[in-house]
Amino acid sequence: MTTSAPLTQDELKTLVGQAALQYVVPGEIVGVGTGSTVNKFIDALATLKDQIKGAVSSSVASTERLQALGIPVYDANDVDRLSVYIDGADEIDGKGYMVKGGGAALTREKIVAALADKFVCIADESKLVQALGQFPLPVEVIPMACAHIARRFAAMGGQAQVRMRDGQPLVTDNGQHILDVRGLSVTDPLTFESDINQWPGVVTVGVFAHQKAAVCLLGTAQGVKTITY
Ligand code: 5RP
């Protein structure tokens, strides 16, 4: 008897990316997130490209991938609403609250999610957590506010570091910087998100509680598990 090897993380991402097609509404524009899991969804979406109107994208990277596959990309300002927004997460808890921004696209992700009736999170099972806070929390900030905001996080017990790329602070699609904050415990995601968003210089905090997932398609060793919140 042969036993098959467990699915790799990449294979789990492919499975959930394909499973997300069931939420795409024919004839409509679909909201598309950012990241390696979403890249699998975009590749799967290309097989339906003649059945949809197009996509609203949450990053330059996703836009380029969509367009390379022949999927029209609409400006967010040109749509009133979307039926669905499909995106990955760095962490998702038992209530559908998430940490996002590992790919630095959190601000546009939150904007496109806000346009959508339903957030469908696609993730492999490594992303499922009891409580948010193990993954360093991404916060997009106006560069001149970095040091001040880092001090405010330090006062809460967090250690904030400017995300670097090639020896320079990473610059987001919006021309801003990312602080990654370790050591925080996010016990009340709704209040936490609201509070940090009030700080001068914060563009977007990577807790997605007000824009939480309605559904999570979780890639597990047993296949794709659908969790609704
Ligand atoms: C990008 C994100 C991504 O959804 C998140 O980082 C998960 O990415 P991946 O699917 O590559 O694990 O929030 O800003």
XYZ file of C-alpha atoms and ligand atoms in Angstrom:
243
model
C 0.000 0.000 0.000
C 1.332 3.426 -0.863
C 0.696 6.464 1.259
C 0.636 9.818 -0.498
C 2.920 12.584 0.702
C 1.255 15.379 2.666
C 0.348 18.405 0.599
C 2.901 21.185 0.649
C 1.983 24.705 1.726
C 2.145 25.738 -1.930
C -0.311 22.984 -2.882
C -2.681 24.046 -0.091
C -2.555 27.598 -1.457
C -3.413 26.291 -4.923
C -6.374 24.350 -3.533
C -7.893 27.326 -1.711
C -7.208 29.627 -4.660
C -9.207 27.297 -6.881
C -11.932 26.799 -4.257
C -12.493 30.567 -4.145
C -13.836 30.500 -7.714
C -17.203 29.354 -6.335
C -17.657 32.851 -4.834
C -17.039 34.703 -8.093
C -20.296 36.063 -9.498
C -20.590 35.700 -13.298
C -20.860 39.009 -15.151
C -19.516 41.019 -12.214
C -16.283 42.645 -11.095
C -14.409 40.754 -8.390
C -12.239 42.285 -5.660
C -8.749 40.778 -5.663
C -6.220 40.884 -2.836
C -2.460 40.433 -2.796
C 0.044 37.725 -1.954
C 1.205 34.252 -2.858
C -2.179 32.658 -2.044
C -4.043 35.252 -4.080
C -1.646 34.636 -6.954
C -3.059 31.090 -7.074
C -6.567 32.548 -7.113
C -5.656 34.930 -9.935
C -4.271 32.039 -11.965
C -7.519 30.110 -11.389
C -9.600 33.204 -12.192
C -7.986 33.372 -15.617
C -9.929 30.208 -16.521
C -13.161 32.184 -15.951
C -12.035 35.442 -17.500
C -14.658 35.361 -20.237
C -17.402 35.002 -17.624
C -16.521 38.032 -15.485
C -16.400 41.740 -16.189
C -13.039 42.177 -14.516
C -11.363 42.899 -11.211
C -10.563 45.663 -8.770
C -7.054 45.055 -7.490
C -5.403 45.829 -4.159
C -1.833 46.264 -5.400
C 0.366 47.016 -8.356
C 1.639 43.414 -8.197
C -1.857 41.908 -8.437
C -2.827 44.369 -11.167
C 0.164 43.314 -13.242
C -0.640 39.625 -12.783
C -4.324 40.106 -13.628
C -3.546 42.124 -16.734
C -0.879 39.675 -17.902
C -3.577 36.992 -17.836
C -5.993 39.170 -19.807
C -8.317 40.129 -16.933
C -9.444 43.784 -17.124
C -8.636 45.821 -14.003
C -10.983 48.617 -12.932
C -10.165 51.621 -10.760
C -11.815 51.353 -7.333
C -13.404 54.757 -7.962
C -15.314 53.348 -10.913
C -17.280 50.767 -8.942
C -20.048 51.346 -6.372
C -19.803 47.945 -4.752
C -18.414 44.458 -5.217
C -20.153 41.194 -4.352
C -16.978 39.647 -3.113
C -13.396 40.408 -2.147
C -10.956 37.505 -2.101
C -7.686 37.817 -0.217
C -5.216 35.964 1.968
C -4.152 36.702 5.528
C -1.110 36.467 7.756
C -3.288 35.368 10.683
C -6.993 34.618 11.078
C -8.686 33.844 14.373
C -11.866 31.973 15.300
C -14.052 35.031 14.702
C -12.708 35.897 11.254
C -10.551 38.758 12.528
C -7.267 38.939 10.660
C -3.779 40.389 10.588
C -2.758 41.398 7.071
C -0.044 43.404 5.401
C 2.794 40.915 5.145
C 2.902 41.896 1.472
C 2.715 45.630 2.338
C -0.610 46.044 0.522
C -2.816 46.478 3.596
C -4.171 49.946 2.825
C -5.482 49.120 -0.632
C -6.651 45.750 0.680
C -8.773 47.475 3.312
C -10.177 49.889 0.733
C -11.206 47.138 -1.690
C -12.548 45.006 1.179
C -14.706 47.966 2.247
C -16.291 48.030 -1.211
C -17.314 44.396 -0.973
C -20.383 42.718 0.501
C -18.339 39.670 1.505
C -14.678 39.091 2.402
C -13.596 35.565 1.499
C -10.254 34.758 3.129
C -8.130 32.070 1.501
C -5.394 30.625 3.671
C -3.450 27.499 4.446
C -3.907 26.143 7.958
C -0.675 27.688 9.249
C -2.555 31.027 9.301
C -5.249 29.913 11.760
C -4.530 31.205 15.288
C -6.250 31.244 18.673
C -5.461 34.935 19.156
C -3.925 37.541 16.874
C -0.439 38.781 17.662
C 2.202 36.179 16.825
C 2.816 37.565 13.314
C 4.549 40.978 13.496
C 1.762 43.515 13.008
C 2.204 45.578 9.814
C 1.274 49.251 10.091
C 1.527 51.580 7.091
C 2.772 54.971 8.264
C 3.686 58.390 6.900
C 7.516 58.342 6.955
C 7.936 61.484 9.133
C 5.821 59.831 11.862
C 7.777 56.537 12.054
C 9.840 57.286 15.176
C 6.923 58.817 17.060
C 4.634 55.894 16.264
C 7.370 53.409 17.205
C 7.596 55.110 20.627
C 3.847 54.842 21.096
C 3.987 51.111 20.349
C 6.943 50.758 22.764
C 4.771 52.292 25.484
C 2.284 49.468 24.832
C 5.015 46.798 25.046
C 5.582 46.452 21.285
C 8.836 46.640 19.338
C 8.366 48.412 16.011
C 10.857 48.196 13.157
C 10.768 49.923 9.810
C 10.462 47.241 7.097
C 13.531 47.318 4.868
C 14.134 46.243 1.293
C 17.561 46.267 -0.343
C 18.964 48.294 2.545
C 16.335 51.036 2.287
C 12.953 51.478 3.945
C 10.364 49.682 1.837
C 8.131 52.138 -0.010
C 4.529 50.989 -0.421
C 2.346 51.439 -3.512
C 1.090 54.564 -1.705
C 4.593 56.024 -1.171
C 4.618 55.305 2.582
C 6.587 53.076 4.968
C 5.688 49.936 6.935
C 6.361 49.411 10.636
C 6.342 45.755 11.740
C 5.441 45.551 15.413
C 6.353 42.533 17.521
C 5.298 41.683 21.049
C 1.746 43.046 20.983
C -1.210 41.161 22.322
C -4.362 42.020 20.386
C -7.090 40.905 22.779
C -9.847 43.171 21.443
C -9.254 43.520 17.666
C -12.159 45.933 17.023
C -11.055 48.417 19.685
C -7.384 47.959 18.840
C -7.970 48.717 15.162
C -10.066 51.792 15.933
C -7.564 53.123 18.486
C -4.402 52.737 16.396
C -6.111 54.215 13.334
C -6.553 57.444 15.331
C -2.829 57.994 15.804
C -1.491 60.839 13.673
C 0.697 59.445 10.900
C -0.917 56.000 10.834
C -2.285 55.330 7.365
C -3.615 51.837 8.070
C -3.167 49.281 10.813
C -2.973 45.663 9.676
C -5.711 44.400 11.990
C -8.785 43.665 9.863
C -11.561 43.528 12.437
C -14.054 46.051 11.057
C -13.462 44.458 7.633
C -13.297 40.897 8.911
C -13.752 37.739 6.870
C -17.267 36.433 6.269
C -15.861 33.108 5.118
C -12.469 31.420 5.342
C -11.463 28.712 2.897
C -8.781 26.963 4.902
C -6.380 24.573 3.201
C -5.831 21.571 5.482
C -4.342 18.088 5.152
C -7.933 16.849 4.854
C -8.779 19.277 2.055
C -10.420 22.700 1.930
C -12.457 23.493 5.030
C -15.096 26.240 4.775
C -15.492 28.297 7.930
C -18.227 30.935 8.115
C -18.340 33.672 10.753
C -0.528 41.298 1.693
C -1.356 40.454 2.587
C -1.426 38.998 2.283
O -2.759 38.648 2.132
C -0.813 38.232 3.407
O 0.500 38.720 3.634
C -0.770 36.732 3.095
O 0.118 36.527 2.037
P 0.456 35.080 1.486
O -0.759 34.567 0.806
O 1.614 35.297 0.569
O 0.838 34.220 2.675
O -1.947 40.895 3.528
O -0.422 42.610 2.160
